[in-house]
XYZ file of C-alpha atoms in Angstrom:
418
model
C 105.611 -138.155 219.352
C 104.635 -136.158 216.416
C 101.266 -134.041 215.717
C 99.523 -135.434 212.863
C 96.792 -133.568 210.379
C 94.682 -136.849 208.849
C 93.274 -135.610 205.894
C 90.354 -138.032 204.523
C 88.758 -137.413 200.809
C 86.322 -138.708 199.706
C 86.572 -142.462 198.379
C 85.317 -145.524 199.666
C 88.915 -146.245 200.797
C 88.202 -143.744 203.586
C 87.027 -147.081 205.724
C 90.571 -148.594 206.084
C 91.857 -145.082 207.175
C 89.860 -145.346 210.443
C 92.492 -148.387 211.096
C 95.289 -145.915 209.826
C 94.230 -143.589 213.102
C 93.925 -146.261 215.251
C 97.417 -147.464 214.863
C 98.371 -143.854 214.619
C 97.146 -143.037 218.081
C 98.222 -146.421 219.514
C 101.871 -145.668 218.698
C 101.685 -142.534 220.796
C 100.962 -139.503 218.102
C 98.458 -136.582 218.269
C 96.046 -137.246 215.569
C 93.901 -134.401 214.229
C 91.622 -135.725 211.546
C 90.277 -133.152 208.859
C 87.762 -134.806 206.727
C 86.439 -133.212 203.336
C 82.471 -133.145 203.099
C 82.369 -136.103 200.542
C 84.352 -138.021 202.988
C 81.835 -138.192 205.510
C 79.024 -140.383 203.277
C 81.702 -142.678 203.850
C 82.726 -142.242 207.703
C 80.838 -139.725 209.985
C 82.056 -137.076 212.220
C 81.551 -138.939 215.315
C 83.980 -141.947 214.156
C 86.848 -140.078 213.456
C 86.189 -137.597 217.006
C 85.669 -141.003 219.021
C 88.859 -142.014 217.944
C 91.142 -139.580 217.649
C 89.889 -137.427 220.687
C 89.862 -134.729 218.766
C 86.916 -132.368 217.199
C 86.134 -132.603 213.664
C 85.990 -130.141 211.524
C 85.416 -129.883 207.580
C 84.606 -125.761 206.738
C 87.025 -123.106 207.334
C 84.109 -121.382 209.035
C 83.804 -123.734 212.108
C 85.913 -123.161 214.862
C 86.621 -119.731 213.931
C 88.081 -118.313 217.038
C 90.836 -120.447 216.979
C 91.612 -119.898 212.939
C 91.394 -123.698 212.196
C 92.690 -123.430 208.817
C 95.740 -121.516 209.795
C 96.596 -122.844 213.232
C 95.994 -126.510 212.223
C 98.563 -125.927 209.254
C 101.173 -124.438 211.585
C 101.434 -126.578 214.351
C 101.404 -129.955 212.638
C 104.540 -132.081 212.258
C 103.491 -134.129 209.306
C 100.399 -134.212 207.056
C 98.787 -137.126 205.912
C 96.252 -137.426 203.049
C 94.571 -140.694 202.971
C 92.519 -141.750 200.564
C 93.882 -139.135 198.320
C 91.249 -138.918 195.453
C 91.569 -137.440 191.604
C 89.808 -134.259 192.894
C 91.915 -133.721 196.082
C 94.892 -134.028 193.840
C 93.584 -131.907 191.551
C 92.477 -129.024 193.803
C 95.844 -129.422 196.217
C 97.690 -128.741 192.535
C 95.986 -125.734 192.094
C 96.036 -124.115 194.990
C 92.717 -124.142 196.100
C 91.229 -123.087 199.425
C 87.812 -124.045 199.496
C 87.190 -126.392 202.813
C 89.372 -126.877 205.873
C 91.740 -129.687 204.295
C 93.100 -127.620 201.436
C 93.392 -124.563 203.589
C 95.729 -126.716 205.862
C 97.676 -127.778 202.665
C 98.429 -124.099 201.844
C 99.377 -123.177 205.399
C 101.154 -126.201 206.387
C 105.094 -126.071 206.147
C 105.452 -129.846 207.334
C 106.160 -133.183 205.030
C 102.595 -134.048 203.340
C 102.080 -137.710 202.393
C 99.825 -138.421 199.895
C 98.152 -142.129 199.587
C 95.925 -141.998 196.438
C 93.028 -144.253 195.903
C 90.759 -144.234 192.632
C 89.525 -146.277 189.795
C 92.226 -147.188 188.017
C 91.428 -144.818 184.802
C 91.531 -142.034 186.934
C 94.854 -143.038 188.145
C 96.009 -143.431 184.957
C 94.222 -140.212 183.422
C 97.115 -137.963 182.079
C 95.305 -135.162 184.169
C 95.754 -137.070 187.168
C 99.078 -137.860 185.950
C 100.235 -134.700 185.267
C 98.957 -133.416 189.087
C 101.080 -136.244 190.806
C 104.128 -135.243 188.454
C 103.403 -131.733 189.656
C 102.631 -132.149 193.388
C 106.263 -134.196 193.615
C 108.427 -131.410 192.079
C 106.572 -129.403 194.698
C 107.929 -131.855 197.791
C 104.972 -133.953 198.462
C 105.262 -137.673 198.536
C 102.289 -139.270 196.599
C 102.703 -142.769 197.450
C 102.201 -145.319 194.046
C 98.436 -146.854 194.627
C 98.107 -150.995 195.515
C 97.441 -153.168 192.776
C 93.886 -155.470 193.611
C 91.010 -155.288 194.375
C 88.786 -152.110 193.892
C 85.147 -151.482 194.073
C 82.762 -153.601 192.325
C 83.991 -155.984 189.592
C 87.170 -153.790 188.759
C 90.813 -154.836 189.736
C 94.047 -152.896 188.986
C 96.575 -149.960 190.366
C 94.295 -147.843 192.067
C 93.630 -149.485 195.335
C 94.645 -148.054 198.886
C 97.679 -149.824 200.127
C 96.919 -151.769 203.734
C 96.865 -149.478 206.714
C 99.803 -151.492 207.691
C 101.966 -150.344 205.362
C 100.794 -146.676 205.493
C 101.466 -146.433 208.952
C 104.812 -147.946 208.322
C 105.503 -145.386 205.595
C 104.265 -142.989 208.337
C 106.671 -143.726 210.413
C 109.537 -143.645 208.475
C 108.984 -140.071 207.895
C 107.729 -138.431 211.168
C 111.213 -140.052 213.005
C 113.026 -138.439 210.495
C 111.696 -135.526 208.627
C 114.744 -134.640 206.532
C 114.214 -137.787 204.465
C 111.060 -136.859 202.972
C 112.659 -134.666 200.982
C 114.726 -137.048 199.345
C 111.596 -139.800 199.247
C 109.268 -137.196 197.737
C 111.805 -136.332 194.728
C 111.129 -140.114 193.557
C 115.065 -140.138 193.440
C 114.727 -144.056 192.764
C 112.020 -143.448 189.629
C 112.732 -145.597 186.574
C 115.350 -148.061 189.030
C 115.216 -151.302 189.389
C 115.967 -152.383 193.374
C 116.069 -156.059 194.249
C 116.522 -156.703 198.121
C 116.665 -160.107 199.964
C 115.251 -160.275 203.637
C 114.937 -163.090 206.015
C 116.843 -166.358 206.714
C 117.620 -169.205 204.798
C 116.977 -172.966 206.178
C 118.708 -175.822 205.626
C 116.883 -178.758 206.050
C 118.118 -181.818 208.090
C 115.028 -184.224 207.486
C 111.132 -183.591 207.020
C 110.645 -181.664 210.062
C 114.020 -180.166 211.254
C 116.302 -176.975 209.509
C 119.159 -175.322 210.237
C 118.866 -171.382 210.561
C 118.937 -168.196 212.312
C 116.739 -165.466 214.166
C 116.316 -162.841 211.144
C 112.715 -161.506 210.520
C 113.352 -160.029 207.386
C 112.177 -156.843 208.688
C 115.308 -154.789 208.018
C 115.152 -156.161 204.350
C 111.662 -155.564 204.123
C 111.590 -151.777 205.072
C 113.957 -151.114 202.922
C 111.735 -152.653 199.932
C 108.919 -150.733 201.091
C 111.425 -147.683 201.412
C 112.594 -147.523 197.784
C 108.836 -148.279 196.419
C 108.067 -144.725 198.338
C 110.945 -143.207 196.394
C 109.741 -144.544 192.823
C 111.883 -147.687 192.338
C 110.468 -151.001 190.880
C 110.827 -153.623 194.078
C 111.633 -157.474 193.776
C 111.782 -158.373 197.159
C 113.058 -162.364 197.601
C 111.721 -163.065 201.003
C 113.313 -166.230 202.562
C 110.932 -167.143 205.577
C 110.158 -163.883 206.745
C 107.735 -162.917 209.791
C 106.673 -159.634 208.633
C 103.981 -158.485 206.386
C 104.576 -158.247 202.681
C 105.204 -154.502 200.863
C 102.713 -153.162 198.504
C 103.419 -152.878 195.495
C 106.300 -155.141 195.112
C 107.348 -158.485 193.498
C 107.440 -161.247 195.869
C 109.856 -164.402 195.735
C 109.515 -166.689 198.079
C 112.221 -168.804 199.065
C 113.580 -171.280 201.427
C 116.883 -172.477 201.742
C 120.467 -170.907 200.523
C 120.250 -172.420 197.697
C 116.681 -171.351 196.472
C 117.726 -167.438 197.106
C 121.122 -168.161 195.401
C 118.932 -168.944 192.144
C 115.789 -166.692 192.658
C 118.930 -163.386 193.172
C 121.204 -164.625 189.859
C 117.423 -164.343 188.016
C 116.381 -161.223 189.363
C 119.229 -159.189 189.597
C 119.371 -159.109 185.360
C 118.177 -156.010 184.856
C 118.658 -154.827 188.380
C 119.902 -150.958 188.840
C 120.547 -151.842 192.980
C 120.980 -155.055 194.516
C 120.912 -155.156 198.223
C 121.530 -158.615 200.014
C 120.065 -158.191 203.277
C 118.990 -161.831 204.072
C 120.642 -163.465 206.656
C 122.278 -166.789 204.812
C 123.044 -170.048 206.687
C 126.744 -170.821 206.149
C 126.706 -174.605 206.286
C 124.065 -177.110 205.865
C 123.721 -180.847 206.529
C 125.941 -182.917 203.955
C 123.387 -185.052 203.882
C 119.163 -184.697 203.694
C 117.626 -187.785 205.880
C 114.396 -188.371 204.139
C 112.297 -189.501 207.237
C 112.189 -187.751 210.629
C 115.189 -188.806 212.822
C 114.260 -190.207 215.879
C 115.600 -189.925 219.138
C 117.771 -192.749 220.189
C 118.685 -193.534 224.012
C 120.332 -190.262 225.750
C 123.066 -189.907 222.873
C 123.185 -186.972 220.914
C 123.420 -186.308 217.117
C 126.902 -185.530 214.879
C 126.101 -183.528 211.847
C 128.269 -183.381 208.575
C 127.813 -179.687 207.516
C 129.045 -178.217 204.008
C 129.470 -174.937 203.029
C 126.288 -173.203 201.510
C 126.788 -171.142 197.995
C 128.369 -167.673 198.935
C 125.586 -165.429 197.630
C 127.198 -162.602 197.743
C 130.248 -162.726 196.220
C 128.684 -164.888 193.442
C 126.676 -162.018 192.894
C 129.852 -159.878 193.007
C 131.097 -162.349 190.202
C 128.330 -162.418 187.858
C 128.589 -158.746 187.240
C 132.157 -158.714 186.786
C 131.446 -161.731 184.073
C 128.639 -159.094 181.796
C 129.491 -157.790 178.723
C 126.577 -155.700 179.550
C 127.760 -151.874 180.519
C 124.402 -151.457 182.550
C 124.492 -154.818 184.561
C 128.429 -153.353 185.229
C 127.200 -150.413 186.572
C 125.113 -152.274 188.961
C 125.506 -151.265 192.648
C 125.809 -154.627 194.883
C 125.251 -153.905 199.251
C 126.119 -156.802 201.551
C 124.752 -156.963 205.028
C 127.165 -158.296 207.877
C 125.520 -158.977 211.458
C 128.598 -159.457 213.668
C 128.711 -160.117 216.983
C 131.365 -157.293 218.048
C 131.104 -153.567 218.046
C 133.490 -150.845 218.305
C 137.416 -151.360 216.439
C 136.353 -155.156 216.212
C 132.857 -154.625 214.210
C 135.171 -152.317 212.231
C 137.792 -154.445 211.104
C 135.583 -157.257 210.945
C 132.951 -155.157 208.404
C 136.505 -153.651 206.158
C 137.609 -157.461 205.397
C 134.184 -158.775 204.597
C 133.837 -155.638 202.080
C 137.086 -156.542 200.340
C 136.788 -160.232 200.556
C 133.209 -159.868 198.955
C 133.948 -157.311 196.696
C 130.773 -155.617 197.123
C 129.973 -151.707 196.489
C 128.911 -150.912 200.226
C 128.597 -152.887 203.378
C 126.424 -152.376 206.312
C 127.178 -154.129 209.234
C 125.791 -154.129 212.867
C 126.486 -155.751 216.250
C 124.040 -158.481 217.154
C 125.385 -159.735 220.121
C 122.646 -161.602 222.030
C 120.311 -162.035 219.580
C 119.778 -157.965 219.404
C 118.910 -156.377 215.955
C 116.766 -159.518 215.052
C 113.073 -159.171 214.831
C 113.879 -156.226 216.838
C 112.072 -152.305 215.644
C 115.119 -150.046 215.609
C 118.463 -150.585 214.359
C 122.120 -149.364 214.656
C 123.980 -149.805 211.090
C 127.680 -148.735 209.900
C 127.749 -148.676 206.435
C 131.167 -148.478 204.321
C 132.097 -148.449 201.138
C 134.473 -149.104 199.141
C 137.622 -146.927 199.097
C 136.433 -145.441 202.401
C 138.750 -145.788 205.510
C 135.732 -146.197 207.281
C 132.149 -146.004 208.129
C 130.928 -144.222 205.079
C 127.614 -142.607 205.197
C 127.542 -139.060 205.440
C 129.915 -139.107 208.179
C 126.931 -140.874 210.800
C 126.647 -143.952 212.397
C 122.684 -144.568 212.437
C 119.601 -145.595 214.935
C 116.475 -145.967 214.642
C 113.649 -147.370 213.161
C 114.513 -149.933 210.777
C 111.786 -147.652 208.430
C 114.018 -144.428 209.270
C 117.558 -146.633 208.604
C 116.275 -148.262 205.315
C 115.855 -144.600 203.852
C 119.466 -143.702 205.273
C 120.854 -146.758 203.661
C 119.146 -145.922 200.221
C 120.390 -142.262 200.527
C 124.339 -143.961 201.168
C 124.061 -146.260 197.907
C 122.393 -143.350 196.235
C 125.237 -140.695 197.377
C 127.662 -143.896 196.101
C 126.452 -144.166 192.739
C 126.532 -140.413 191.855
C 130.054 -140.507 193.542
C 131.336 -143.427 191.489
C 129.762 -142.030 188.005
C-alpha cells in the first residue's frame, strides 16, 4: 500500500477530511497527516494522531532531528491536499516555505492531488484562477470543486466533493502513478464525455424485469475519471448501485429504451461517447399490467423482442450529421463476453465491425466475474487494429486505475485518427 502525506488547510471542509483518513487507513495505506495552523480551529491535533497513528506536526521546527520537512517530502508516494483553500493555492504557486505542509510540497517528488474548497468567489477569483491554471502546467491535479451546499446561506462551485469520491480519485492514482501525469494536464479540458453505466430492465408486469448483474461501477469510474482530467460529464445511469460522481450530469434511466432516448439527446454536442451500460437484448413482447400470479406447478413462456441496438444507432446518427464536429465524434462500445483468450478475441473484432464503433473494450465475465466486482481486466481495440489496441497492454486493476487507461486509449485514438 502506498505512504500518504494528508495535507489539511484551513476551511471548514477540513471536517469531512477526517472521513477521507479513515477510509484511507481502512484500505490499508500509511497516512501521515500534516495540518496547517488554521486547520486546527477546525480539527485538533489529537483527531488526526488518533486516527492516523501517526504524530502531528504543523512547524518545520518540530521534530527537528528527523528533518520533517525534508524526510516527509521524500518518502511519500502520493500527496494529498484536502481542503485545498485560496491561500494554500496561492502560497504552493509561489513557492513558499513557511510551515511544514508547503515545505513538503517543495521537497516532495510524488503525484500531489489537490481538492479545493472555498466560497465560490474565491473560486472564481481570476487570482485563484490563474494559481490553479499555474499549479496544473506544473503537474498537480487540482480537482474541479462540488457544486452545493457551502457555509451559511451560500450555494455554488466551491464545495468539497464527498470523501467518497476523493478517496476514489485517490485511488485511481496511488495504483497507478504514471496516470497522474496525464490526469493533471486536464487533457479532457473544454470536452464533452457522455458515458452510460448500469443495466437496463425490461419490465414483465408491475413487479417483475428482465436484466443483468452490472453495477454501473465500471461506467461510473470512468465518469468520475474524465471529470479529474477537465471534461464536462453526462453520465446516464440505468439502475446503478454505486454512488453518484461529483460534478457530473445525472440521467437516470430504466429500461433500453429510456437510455436509447436519454444517449441520442445527450450525445449532440458530445466530443466522446462511451457506452458502457450493460443493455438487455430482448424484452417481453408484451407488458402485463397487473402482477402475474402463480398458477399450479406450471411454469411461464415469454414472447421476447429485440430491444433498440444502442450502439450502432448511435454509430448511425453520426454518420447521418451534416455537422463536421458531431462527425468527429469518438463512439466506445463495451462487450462483456463470456470467453477469454482467441475466443474473447474474435468475438470483440466482429462486434467492433458489426457496430461500427471507434474502439471496443471487451472483457471475460464468465461466472458472473467483472460485475459489481473492484478490479477489472479489459482488451480494448480499435478500429484498423489487428488486435488489442491500447498501448500494446492488456489491463487489471481497479476499475478507477482501468477507466484512466481507457480514456488515455480513446485519447491516443483521436490524436491518431486527426
Amino acid at each position: 500500500m502506498a505512504r500518504i502525506v494528508l495535507g489539511v488547510a484551513g476551511g471548514i471542509a477540513a471536517y469531512k477530511v477526517v472521513e477521507v483518513l479513515r477510509r484511507l487507513r481502512e484500505s490499508g495505506h500509511d497516512v501521515r497527516v500534516v495540518p496547517t495552523e488554521a486547520s486546527l480551529n477546525f480539527v485538533g491535533a489529537a483527531t488526526w494522531q488518533a486516527l492516523s497513528g501517526e504524530p502531528v506536526q504543523t512547524a518545520v521546527f518540530e521534530d527537528t532531528d528527523q528533518v520533517a520537512h525534508v524526510q516527509l517530502g521524500q518518502t511519500a508516494d502520493l500527496v494529498v491536499i484536502a481542503p485545498a483553500t485560496a491561500d494554500l493555492m496561492a502560497r504552493a504557486t509561489t513557492g513558499r516555505a513557511d510551515d511544514l505542509l508547503t515545505n513538503v510540497l517543495l521537497t516532495s517528488r510524488a503525484p500531489v492531488v489537490m481538492v479545493p474548497a472555498m466560497h465560490t468567489e474565491m473560486w472564481q477569483h481570476p487570482a485563484t484562477r490563474a494559481n490553479v491554471q499555474t499549479l496544473r502546467d506544473r503537474g498537480v491535479v487540482v480537482v474541479d470543486p462540488a457544486d452545493g451546499r457551502l457555509t451559511g446561506r451560500d450555494s455554488g462551485p466551491g464545495r468539497l466533493p464527498e470523501p467518497v469520491d476523493i478517496c476514489r480519485i485517490v485511488e485511481s492514482f496511488v495504483e497507478s502513478t504514471g496516470h497522474v501525469v496525464h490526469a493533471a494536464g486536464q487533457d479532457l479540458a473544454g470536452r464533452h464525455v457522455v458515458i452510460s453505466a448500469g443495466g437496463t430492465r425490461e419490465a414483465l408486469d408491475p413487479v417483475r424485469f428482465l436484466g443483468n448483474a452490472s453495477s454501473g461501477r465500471m461506467g461510473i469510474a470512468l465518469a468520475r475519471a474524465a471529470r479529474v482530467r477537465g471534461a464536462e460529464v453526462t453520465l446516464v445511469a440505468a439502475n446503478v448501485t454505486e454512488p453518484m460522481p461529483w460534478g457530473c450530469r445525472i440521467i437516470p434511466v430504466t429500461s433500453t429504451a429510456d437510455l436509447d432516448d436519454a444517449m441520442r439527446g445527450a450525445v449532440v454536442d458530445a466530443d466522446v461517447v462511451v457506452m458502457a451500460a450493460a443493455v438487455a437484448d430482448y424484452r417481453p413482447a408484451e407488458v402485463e399490467a397487473t402482477k402475474q400470479k402463480k398458477t399450479g406447478d406450471k411454469g411461464v413462456t415469454l414472447d421476447l423482442e429485440q430491444t433498440q441496438d444502442v450502439l450502432a444507432g448511435l454509430v448511425a446518427q453520426r454518420a447521418e450529421s451534416a455537422d463536421p464536429a458531431r462527425r468527429a465524434q469518438t463512439i466506445v462500445g463495451f462487450a462483456a463476453e463470456t470467453a477469454s483468450g482467441e475466443a474473447l478475441d474474435q468475438l470483440a473484432r466482429a462486434k467492433l465491425q458489426r457496430k461500427g464503433c471507434d474502439l471496443l473494450v471487451a472483457n471475460d465475465v464468465t461466472s458472473g466475474a467483472v460485475f459489481g466486482a473492484a478490479d477489472t481486466t479489459v482488451h480494448v481495440y480499435t478500429q484498423g487494429s489487428s488486435g488489442p489496441s491500447a498501448g500494446g497492454s492488456t489491463w487489471r486493476g481497479s476499475k478507477g486505475v482501468v477507466a484512466h487507461q481507457i480514456l488515455d486509449s480513446i485519447l491516443k485514438y483521436k490524436m491518431e485518427s486527426q
